[in-house]
Amino acid sequence: MPANIIDGKALAKRLREEFSIRVKTLQASGITPGLAVILIGENPASQVYVGNKVKACAECGVRSFRHTLPADTPETEVIALIGRLNADRDVHGILVQLPLPPHIDLRRVLEAIDVHKDVDGFHLYNVGGLVVGDSIFPPCTPYGVQLLLETTGLPVEGKNAVIVGASNIVGKPMALMLLQKEATVTICHAKTKNLAQHTIIADILIVAAGSPGLIVPQMVKEGAIVIDIGINRMPDGSITGDVDFKGVSQKASWITPVPGGVGPMTVTMLIANTLRSAERVAGQQEVLGEWEK
Ligand code: NAD
C-alpha cells in the first residue's frame, strides 16, 4: 500500500493561521513581534530564502527588518549591527542568513546574538541547551520535523531513528531532539560505511544529506516513516529531495514530499520562535507544541 503523505504545506498553513491570531493578541498588549534578517552578499539562493522568510512574516503579521550588507562588509560591522539589534526592543528575533562570506567567522557572529533573540537556535548556548533537553529556541528545521512526525500520531519513544546527515544545523540537532524523545538514534554521514545497513533498521528515517536519490527502496524498512529534508536543484530547474520518493513511498508508511514537506515548516518554525520570543517579552504564558510538553 502506498505511504500516507505528510503534508508540510498544509500543516504550515494551519500553524501560520494560528500564529496570526497570536500576533493579534500580542498587539492588543502593545507588542508587535519583529524579526531582523541580516543578509551579507548576493548569494542568489540566500536571497530567495530571505525573501521567503520576510513574506512569511508579513503573512502572520510579524514585522521584519531586512538588513542587506555588501559581501565585503567587515566582521566588526556585522557584529556592531547585531549589537544594535540586540538592544532594539522592536526586534524579538535575529537571524543571520548562512552561508557567510569566507572572511567572516561564523562562530563569532552567531555568538554575538543575544541568546533570547537567537530564533535560529544556532548560538552555542542554545546548542548546549539541546544536549540537556532545555533549549531556549529549538532550531527551525528539526523543530519542523518534530511537528511533522507528530501528525502521524505514532510515538517516537523506543523507535529506531536513523538520521542521514550530521550537519550542525540539521542532522545533529535532529538527533538530539529525537534522543530527548527517547528514540534510539543512529547518525550517519558521508564517511559511514554501508549506509543501507543502518537505514534498513530505521522505524523513522530522516535524510538531510543534499544528495538527490540517495535513499532507494532497498534501503528502507517496510512501514518506516521517511522524512526527506534534502533540497536539491536539478539541471532542469526542478527541486528534488534525497529520497527516491516514487519507489520509497511504496514501502514506507508515511513520507514527506519534496517540495511541500519539510521546507514550508522550516520557515514556519522561524515565525514560531519569533512569536515565542515576543510572548516571553510580553510575559505571556508560552504556547507549547505537543512534543515540548
Ligand atoms: P551539509 O552539507 O552541511 O551536511 C550534509 C551532511 O550529509 C554531512 O554530514 C555529510 O557528511 C552528509 N552526507 C553527504 N552525502 C552523504 C552520503 N552520500 N551519505 C551519507 N551522508 C552524506 O548540509 P545541510 O545544511 O545539513 O543540508 C542537508 C540538505 O538539507 C541539503 O539538501 C539542504 O538544502 C537541505 N536543507 C533543507 C532544509 C529545509 O528546510 N527543508 C533546511 C536545511 C537544509
mmCIF file of C-alpha atoms and ligand atoms in Angstrom:
data_model
loop_
_atom_site.group_PDB
_atom_site.id
_atom_site.type_symbol
_atom_site.label_atom_id
_atom_site.label_comp_id
_atom_site.label_asym_id
_atom_site.label_seq_id
_atom_site.Cartn_x
_atom_site.Cartn_y
_atom_site.Cartn_z
ATOM 1 C CA MET A 1 0.000 0.000 0.000
ATOM 2 C CA PRO A 2 1.439 3.437 -0.861
ATOM 3 C CA ALA A 3 2.570 5.581 2.054
ATOM 4 C CA ASN A 4 0.492 8.300 3.644
ATOM 5 C CA ILE A 5 1.780 11.712 2.686
ATOM 6 C CA ILE A 6 2.920 14.009 5.491
ATOM 7 C CA ASP A 7 1.712 17.339 4.143
ATOM 8 C CA GLY A 8 4.083 20.042 5.387
ATOM 9 C CA LYS A 9 2.469 22.718 3.284
ATOM 10 C CA ALA A 10 -0.956 22.127 4.854
ATOM 11 C CA LEU A 11 0.444 21.968 8.409
ATOM 12 C CA ALA A 12 2.479 25.140 7.822
ATOM 13 C CA LYS A 13 -0.658 26.918 6.594
ATOM 14 C CA ARG A 14 -2.635 25.841 9.670
ATOM 15 C CA LEU A 15 0.139 26.939 12.025
ATOM 16 C CA ARG A 16 0.512 30.305 10.309
ATOM 17 C CA GLU A 17 -3.211 30.925 10.721
ATOM 18 C CA GLU A 18 -2.846 30.213 14.449
ATOM 19 C CA PHE A 19 0.198 32.490 14.602
ATOM 20 C CA SER A 20 -1.769 35.375 13.053
ATOM 21 C CA ILE A 21 -4.249 35.097 15.912
ATOM 22 C CA ARG A 22 -1.441 35.035 18.488
ATOM 23 C CA VAL A 23 0.103 38.118 16.864
ATOM 24 C CA LYS A 24 -3.204 39.970 17.237
ATOM 25 C CA THR A 25 -3.325 39.034 20.935
ATOM 26 C CA LEU A 26 0.189 40.383 21.383
ATOM 27 C CA GLN A 27 -0.660 43.563 19.512
ATOM 28 C CA ALA A 28 -3.538 44.128 21.885
ATOM 29 C CA SER A 29 -0.919 44.341 24.652
ATOM 30 C CA GLY A 30 1.151 46.795 22.592
ATOM 31 C CA ILE A 31 3.751 44.397 21.160
ATOM 32 C CA THR A 32 4.200 43.508 17.511
ATOM 33 C CA PRO A 33 6.654 40.626 17.089
ATOM 34 C CA GLY A 34 9.659 41.640 14.988
ATOM 35 C CA LEU A 35 12.304 39.604 13.163
ATOM 36 C CA ALA A 36 15.577 41.124 11.931
ATOM 37 C CA VAL A 37 17.147 39.310 8.991
ATOM 38 C CA ILE A 38 20.764 40.001 8.040
ATOM 39 C CA LEU A 39 21.879 39.042 4.556
ATOM 40 C CA ILE A 40 25.541 39.542 3.664
ATOM 41 C CA GLY A 41 26.489 39.306 0.000
ATOM 42 C CA GLU A 42 24.482 38.367 -3.051
ATOM 43 C CA ASN A 43 24.145 34.583 -2.926
ATOM 44 C CA PRO A 44 21.032 34.008 -5.111
ATOM 45 C CA ALA A 45 19.759 31.067 -3.014
ATOM 46 C CA SER A 46 20.149 33.126 0.188
ATOM 47 C CA GLN A 47 18.219 35.981 -1.422
ATOM 48 C CA VAL A 48 15.349 33.584 -2.167
ATOM 49 C CA TYR A 49 15.406 32.168 1.394
ATOM 50 C CA VAL A 50 15.410 35.652 2.931
ATOM 51 C CA GLY A 51 12.570 36.680 0.611
ATOM 52 C CA ASN A 52 10.533 33.662 1.754
ATOM 53 C CA LYS A 53 11.146 34.478 5.417
ATOM 54 C CA VAL A 54 10.142 38.124 5.005
ATOM 55 C CA LYS A 55 7.000 37.032 3.117
ATOM 56 C CA ALA A 56 6.063 34.520 5.814
ATOM 57 C CA CYS A 57 6.472 37.230 8.477
ATOM 58 C CA ALA A 58 4.118 39.536 6.584
ATOM 59 C CA GLU A 59 1.579 36.724 6.208
ATOM 60 C CA CYS A 60 1.425 36.280 10.003
ATOM 61 C CA GLY A 61 1.564 39.963 10.950
ATOM 62 C CA VAL A 62 5.169 39.754 12.192
ATOM 63 C CA ARG A 63 7.300 42.815 11.351
ATOM 64 C CA SER A 64 10.517 42.100 9.515
ATOM 65 C CA PHE A 65 13.616 44.285 9.411
ATOM 66 C CA ARG A 66 15.786 43.384 6.471
ATOM 67 C CA HIS A 67 19.482 44.337 6.609
ATOM 68 C CA THR A 68 21.286 43.690 3.336
ATOM 69 C CA LEU A 69 25.041 44.222 3.563
ATOM 70 C CA PRO A 70 27.685 44.090 0.821
ATOM 71 C CA ALA A 71 29.770 40.893 0.588
ATOM 72 C CA ASP A 72 32.920 42.723 1.738
ATOM 73 C CA THR A 73 31.366 44.113 4.957
ATOM 74 C CA PRO A 74 33.966 43.756 7.759
ATOM 75 C CA GLU A 75 33.064 41.281 10.505
ATOM 76 C CA THR A 76 33.250 44.083 13.100
ATOM 77 C CA GLU A 77 30.448 45.930 11.284
ATOM 78 C CA VAL A 78 28.254 42.832 11.243
ATOM 79 C CA ILE A 79 28.835 42.324 14.958
ATOM 80 C CA ALA A 80 28.120 46.010 15.645
ATOM 81 C CA LEU A 81 24.800 45.700 13.769
ATOM 82 C CA ILE A 82 23.910 42.614 15.817
ATOM 83 C CA GLY A 83 24.720 44.613 18.968
ATOM 84 C CA ARG A 84 22.226 47.315 17.932
ATOM 85 C CA LEU A 85 19.564 44.714 17.114
ATOM 86 C CA ASN A 86 20.158 43.003 20.477
ATOM 87 C CA ALA A 87 19.303 46.317 22.143
ATOM 88 C CA ASP A 88 16.321 47.128 19.897
ATOM 89 C CA ARG A 89 13.045 46.476 21.718
ATOM 90 C CA ASP A 90 11.140 46.143 18.431
ATOM 91 C CA VAL A 91 13.292 43.157 17.474
ATOM 92 C CA HIS A 92 12.405 39.821 19.090
ATOM 93 C CA GLY A 93 14.399 37.570 16.789
ATOM 94 C CA ILE A 94 17.679 37.955 14.890
ATOM 95 C CA LEU A 95 18.639 35.754 12.007
ATOM 96 C CA VAL A 96 21.880 35.828 10.056
ATOM 97 C CA GLN A 97 21.390 34.121 6.708
ATOM 98 C CA LEU A 98 24.037 31.451 6.042
ATOM 99 C CA PRO A 99 26.436 30.846 4.422
ATOM 100 C CA LEU A 100 28.582 33.854 5.321
ATOM 101 C CA PRO A 101 31.353 35.246 3.093
ATOM 102 C CA PRO A 102 34.647 33.451 3.890
ATOM 103 C CA HIS A 103 36.292 36.407 5.694
ATOM 104 C CA ILE A 104 33.582 36.374 8.401
ATOM 105 C CA ASP A 105 33.893 33.967 11.318
ATOM 106 C CA LEU A 106 30.599 32.110 11.684
ATOM 107 C CA ARG A 107 31.034 31.312 15.385
ATOM 108 C CA ARG A 108 31.920 34.895 16.359
ATOM 109 C CA VAL A 109 28.846 36.197 14.520
ATOM 110 C CA LEU A 110 26.454 33.613 15.982
ATOM 111 C CA GLU A 111 27.855 34.130 19.486
ATOM 112 C CA ALA A 112 27.183 37.889 19.170
ATOM 113 C CA ILE A 113 23.421 37.284 19.013
ATOM 114 C CA ASP A 114 21.563 37.651 22.314
ATOM 115 C CA VAL A 115 20.503 34.077 23.198
ATOM 116 C CA HIS A 116 16.996 35.383 23.905
ATOM 117 C CA LYS A 117 16.744 36.571 20.283
ATOM 118 C CA ASP A 118 18.536 33.588 18.706
ATOM 119 C CA VAL A 119 15.450 32.329 16.853
ATOM 120 C CA ASP A 120 17.526 30.113 14.552
ATOM 121 C CA GLY A 121 18.827 28.306 17.649
ATOM 122 C CA PHE A 122 22.443 28.301 16.426
ATOM 123 C CA HIS A 123 24.097 30.097 19.388
ATOM 124 C CA LEU A 124 26.318 27.757 21.420
ATOM 125 C CA TYR A 125 24.071 28.290 24.448
ATOM 126 C CA ASN A 126 21.050 27.039 22.527
ATOM 127 C CA VAL A 127 23.042 24.166 21.049
ATOM 128 C CA GLY A 128 24.149 23.200 24.567
ATOM 129 C CA GLY A 129 20.547 23.548 25.720
ATOM 130 C CA LEU A 130 19.560 20.879 23.225
ATOM 131 C CA VAL A 131 22.105 18.498 24.733
ATOM 132 C CA VAL A 132 20.466 18.769 28.144
ATOM 133 C CA GLY A 133 16.943 18.946 26.703
ATOM 134 C CA ASP A 134 16.274 22.575 27.571
ATOM 135 C CA SER A 135 16.969 24.937 24.684
ATOM 136 C CA ILE A 136 15.570 28.473 24.534
ATOM 137 C CA PHE A 137 14.789 28.121 20.830
ATOM 138 C CA PRO A 138 14.804 24.763 19.026
ATOM 139 C CA PRO A 139 16.496 25.060 15.600
ATOM 140 C CA CYS A 140 13.845 25.536 12.936
ATOM 141 C CA THR A 141 14.298 22.597 10.554
ATOM 142 C CA PRO A 142 14.444 19.813 13.185
ATOM 143 C CA TYR A 143 11.673 21.589 15.114
ATOM 144 C CA GLY A 144 9.504 21.471 11.992
ATOM 145 C CA VAL A 145 10.318 17.783 11.527
ATOM 146 C CA GLN A 146 9.212 17.091 15.114
ATOM 147 C CA LEU A 147 5.825 18.589 14.373
ATOM 148 C CA LEU A 148 5.544 16.656 11.113
ATOM 149 C CA LEU A 149 6.298 13.422 12.995
ATOM 150 C CA GLU A 150 3.548 14.288 15.466
ATOM 151 C CA THR A 151 0.988 14.419 12.662
ATOM 152 C CA THR A 152 1.458 10.666 12.104
ATOM 153 C CA GLY A 153 0.097 10.055 15.614
ATOM 154 C CA LEU A 154 2.847 7.457 16.112
ATOM 155 C CA PRO A 155 5.099 7.613 19.172
ATOM 156 C CA VAL A 156 8.815 8.283 18.756
ATOM 157 C CA GLU A 157 9.705 6.682 22.083
ATOM 158 C CA GLY A 158 11.587 3.406 21.728
ATOM 159 C CA LYS A 159 11.765 3.650 17.924
ATOM 160 C CA ASN A 160 14.927 3.222 15.878
ATOM 161 C CA ALA A 161 15.550 6.662 14.397
ATOM 162 C CA VAL A 162 18.271 6.886 11.772
ATOM 163 C CA ILE A 163 19.473 10.257 10.576
ATOM 164 C CA VAL A 164 21.475 10.555 7.374
ATOM 165 C CA GLY A 165 23.455 13.800 7.579
ATOM 166 C CA ALA A 166 25.356 15.159 10.546
ATOM 167 C CA SER A 167 25.489 18.919 9.995
ATOM 168 C CA ASN A 168 25.378 21.316 12.934
ATOM 169 C CA ILE A 169 22.169 22.930 11.720
ATOM 170 C CA VAL A 170 20.146 19.875 10.726
ATOM 171 C CA GLY A 171 21.443 16.354 11.403
ATOM 172 C CA LYS A 172 22.996 16.776 14.866
ATOM 173 C CA PRO A 173 20.184 18.830 16.462
ATOM 174 C CA MET A 174 17.641 16.456 14.915
ATOM 175 C CA ALA A 175 19.430 13.543 16.574
ATOM 176 C CA LEU A 176 19.447 15.301 19.960
ATOM 177 C CA MET A 177 15.743 16.097 19.762
ATOM 178 C CA LEU A 178 14.824 12.511 18.962
ATOM 179 C CA LEU A 179 17.100 11.245 21.723
ATOM 180 C CA GLN A 180 15.274 13.596 24.080
ATOM 181 C CA LYS A 181 12.067 11.861 22.953
ATOM 182 C CA GLU A 182 13.672 8.519 23.866
ATOM 183 C CA ALA A 183 14.222 7.170 20.385
ATOM 184 C CA THR A 184 17.291 5.015 19.776
ATOM 185 C CA VAL A 185 19.260 7.255 17.478
ATOM 186 C CA THR A 186 21.874 6.489 14.820
ATOM 187 C CA ILE A 187 23.611 9.291 12.926
ATOM 188 C CA CYS A 188 25.113 8.527 9.514
ATOM 189 C CA HIS A 189 27.275 10.798 7.365
ATOM 190 C CA ALA A 190 29.384 10.824 4.238
ATOM 191 C CA LYS A 191 32.053 8.584 5.842
ATOM 192 C CA THR A 192 29.550 5.996 7.092
ATOM 193 C CA LYS A 193 30.340 2.585 5.639
ATOM 194 C CA ASN A 194 27.468 0.580 4.175
ATOM 195 C CA LEU A 195 24.766 3.183 4.681
ATOM 196 C CA ALA A 196 21.985 0.737 3.833
ATOM 197 C CA GLN A 197 22.916 -1.476 6.781
ATOM 198 C CA HIS A 198 21.918 1.411 9.061
ATOM 199 C CA THR A 199 18.934 2.807 7.160
ATOM 200 C CA ILE A 200 17.232 -0.591 6.838
ATOM 201 C CA ILE A 201 16.696 -0.810 10.605
ATOM 202 C CA ALA A 202 15.051 2.621 10.800
ATOM 203 C CA ASP A 203 11.482 2.898 12.022
ATOM 204 C CA ILE A 204 11.992 6.615 11.451
ATOM 205 C CA LEU A 205 14.384 7.571 8.669
ATOM 206 C CA ILE A 206 15.357 11.220 8.368
ATOM 207 C CA VAL A 207 17.532 12.253 5.465
ATOM 208 C CA ALA A 208 19.455 15.529 5.196
ATOM 209 C CA ALA A 209 22.472 14.810 3.015
ATOM 210 C CA GLY A 210 21.961 17.045 -0.024
ATOM 211 C CA SER A 211 22.349 14.085 -2.379
ATOM 212 C CA PRO A 212 19.450 13.520 -4.798
ATOM 213 C CA GLY A 213 18.052 9.975 -4.894
ATOM 214 C CA LEU A 214 20.462 8.762 -2.166
ATOM 215 C CA ILE A 215 17.789 6.658 -0.451
ATOM 216 C CA VAL A 216 16.285 3.940 -2.631
ATOM 217 C CA PRO A 217 13.588 1.415 -1.631
ATOM 218 C CA GLN A 218 16.055 -1.416 -0.836
ATOM 219 C CA MET A 219 17.470 0.779 1.952
ATOM 220 C CA VAL A 220 14.124 1.301 3.678
ATOM 221 C CA LYS A 221 12.309 -0.921 6.164
ATOM 222 C CA GLU A 222 8.733 -1.860 5.285
ATOM 223 C CA GLY A 223 6.393 0.538 7.120
ATOM 224 C CA ALA A 224 9.055 3.113 8.054
ATOM 225 C CA ILE A 225 8.321 6.812 8.469
ATOM 226 C CA VAL A 226 10.541 8.657 6.000
ATOM 227 C CA ILE A 227 11.289 12.362 6.305
ATOM 228 C CA ASP A 228 13.185 13.921 3.421
ATOM 229 C CA ILE A 229 14.887 17.185 4.383
ATOM 230 C CA GLY A 230 17.077 17.381 1.269
ATOM 231 C CA ILE A 231 16.552 20.186 -1.216
ATOM 232 C CA ASN A 232 18.416 19.698 -4.471
ATOM 233 C CA ARG A 233 18.031 21.860 -7.548
ATOM 234 C CA MET A 234 18.263 19.692 -10.654
ATOM 235 C CA PRO A 235 19.737 20.810 -14.024
ATOM 236 C CA ASP A 236 16.184 21.241 -15.424
ATOM 237 C CA GLY A 237 15.413 23.686 -12.591
ATOM 238 C CA SER A 238 13.165 21.296 -10.655
ATOM 239 C CA ILE A 239 13.589 20.668 -6.923
ATOM 240 C CA THR A 240 14.041 17.160 -5.575
ATOM 241 C CA GLY A 241 14.845 15.590 -2.230
ATOM 242 C CA ASP A 242 17.375 12.973 -1.125
ATOM 243 C CA VAL A 243 14.840 10.141 -1.243
ATOM 244 C CA ASP A 244 13.562 8.300 -4.324
ATOM 245 C CA PHE A 245 10.015 9.344 -3.489
ATOM 246 C CA LYS A 246 8.249 7.193 -6.075
ATOM 247 C CA GLY A 247 9.988 3.969 -5.051
ATOM 248 C CA VAL A 248 10.221 4.560 -1.302
ATOM 249 C CA SER A 249 6.572 5.611 -0.978
ATOM 250 C CA GLN A 250 5.659 2.030 -1.965
ATOM 251 C CA LYS A 251 7.411 0.748 1.188
ATOM 252 C CA ALA A 252 7.100 3.498 3.782
ATOM 253 C CA SER A 253 4.010 4.001 5.934
ATOM 254 C CA TRP A 254 4.441 7.779 5.955
ATOM 255 C CA ILE A 255 6.593 10.026 3.784
ATOM 256 C CA THR A 256 7.222 13.727 3.199
ATOM 257 C CA PRO A 257 7.230 15.034 -0.381
ATOM 258 C CA VAL A 258 9.807 17.499 -1.743
ATOM 259 C CA PRO A 259 8.725 20.183 -2.267
ATOM 260 C CA GLY A 260 5.825 20.586 0.162
ATOM 261 C CA GLY A 261 7.219 18.622 3.116
ATOM 262 C CA VAL A 262 9.887 19.951 5.460
ATOM 263 C CA GLY A 263 10.653 23.179 3.543
ATOM 264 C CA PRO A 264 7.472 25.131 4.428
ATOM 265 C CA MET A 265 7.822 24.017 8.063
ATOM 266 C CA THR A 266 11.339 25.447 8.462
ATOM 267 C CA VAL A 267 10.185 28.996 7.729
ATOM 268 C CA THR A 268 7.060 28.474 9.818
ATOM 269 C CA MET A 269 9.090 27.439 12.863
ATOM 270 C CA LEU A 270 11.183 30.578 12.485
ATOM 271 C CA ILE A 271 7.956 32.541 12.903
ATOM 272 C CA ALA A 272 7.017 30.273 15.833
ATOM 273 C CA ASN A 273 10.294 31.085 17.598
ATOM 274 C CA THR A 274 9.959 34.829 16.925
ATOM 275 C CA LEU A 275 6.445 34.777 18.300
ATOM 276 C CA ARG A 276 7.570 32.809 21.334
ATOM 277 C CA SER A 277 10.284 35.388 21.964
ATOM 278 C CA ALA A 278 7.764 38.271 21.781
ATOM 279 C CA GLU A 279 5.363 36.387 24.067
ATOM 280 C CA ARG A 280 8.143 35.970 26.617
ATOM 281 C CA VAL A 281 8.799 39.729 26.482
ATOM 282 C CA ALA A 282 5.063 40.320 26.966
ATOM 283 C CA GLY A 283 5.140 37.976 29.946
ATOM 284 C CA GLN A 284 2.512 35.753 28.378
ATOM 285 C CA GLN A 285 2.274 32.089 29.091
ATOM 286 C CA GLU A 286 4.126 30.172 26.408
ATOM 287 C CA VAL A 287 2.137 28.238 23.862
ATOM 288 C CA LEU A 288 3.975 24.927 23.602
ATOM 289 C CA GLY A 289 3.839 22.312 20.880
ATOM 290 C CA GLU A 290 2.805 18.767 21.780
ATOM 291 C CA TRP A 291 6.388 17.445 21.811
ATOM 292 C CA GLU A 292 7.585 20.142 24.225
ATOM 293 C CA LYS A 293 5.130 19.247 26.963
HETATM 294 P P1 NAD B 1 25.642 19.901 4.919
HETATM 295 O O1 NAD B 1 26.309 19.839 3.586
HETATM 296 O O2 NAD B 1 26.116 20.865 5.932
HETATM 297 O O3 NAD B 1 25.677 18.445 5.574
HETATM 298 C C1 NAD B 1 25.392 17.307 4.826
HETATM 299 C C2 NAD B 1 25.580 16.093 5.708
HETATM 300 O O4 NAD B 1 25.221 14.953 4.943
HETATM 301 C C3 NAD B 1 27.035 15.873 6.150
HETATM 302 O O5 NAD B 1 27.044 15.402 7.488
HETATM 303 C C4 NAD B 1 27.545 14.808 5.200
HETATM 304 O O6 NAD B 1 28.560 14.005 5.809
HETATM 305 C C5 NAD B 1 26.282 14.002 4.946
HETATM 306 N N1 NAD B 1 26.295 13.337 3.642
HETATM 307 C C6 NAD B 1 26.538 13.902 2.439
HETATM 308 N N2 NAD B 1 26.494 12.973 1.473
HETATM 309 C C7 NAD B 1 26.215 11.790 2.082
HETATM 310 C C8 NAD B 1 26.064 10.456 1.622
HETATM 311 N N3 NAD B 1 26.199 10.145 0.341
HETATM 312 N N4 NAD B 1 25.785 9.505 2.529
HETATM 313 C C9 NAD B 1 25.645 9.808 3.848
HETATM 314 N N5 NAD B 1 25.783 11.052 4.337
HETATM 315 C C10 NAD B 1 26.070 12.029 3.449
HETATM 316 O O7 NAD B 1 24.107 20.116 4.578
HETATM 317 P P2 NAD B 1 22.866 20.632 5.490
HETATM 318 O O8 NAD B 1 22.935 22.090 5.635
HETATM 319 O O9 NAD B 1 22.709 19.756 6.679
HETATM 320 O O10 NAD B 1 21.686 20.317 4.467
HETATM 321 C C11 NAD B 1 21.431 18.987 4.016
HETATM 322 C C12 NAD B 1 20.316 19.023 2.993
HETATM 323 O O11 NAD B 1 19.142 19.516 3.609
HETATM 324 C C13 NAD B 1 20.583 19.948 1.796
HETATM 325 O O12 NAD B 1 19.963 19.404 0.654
HETATM 326 C C14 NAD B 1 19.887 21.224 2.193
HETATM 327 O O13 NAD B 1 19.486 22.000 1.065
HETATM 328 C C15 NAD B 1 18.694 20.668 2.910
HETATM 329 N N6 NAD B 1 18.083 21.565 3.897
HETATM 330 C C16 NAD B 1 16.756 21.672 3.839
HETATM 331 C C17 NAD B 1 16.092 22.455 4.746
HETATM 332 C C18 NAD B 1 14.613 22.517 4.665
HETATM 333 O O14 NAD B 1 14.029 23.448 5.198
HETATM 334 N N7 NAD B 1 13.949 21.543 4.030
HETATM 335 C C19 NAD B 1 16.807 23.151 5.721
HETATM 336 C C20 NAD B 1 18.191 22.997 5.778
HETATM 337 C C21 NAD B 1 18.824 22.183 4.856
#
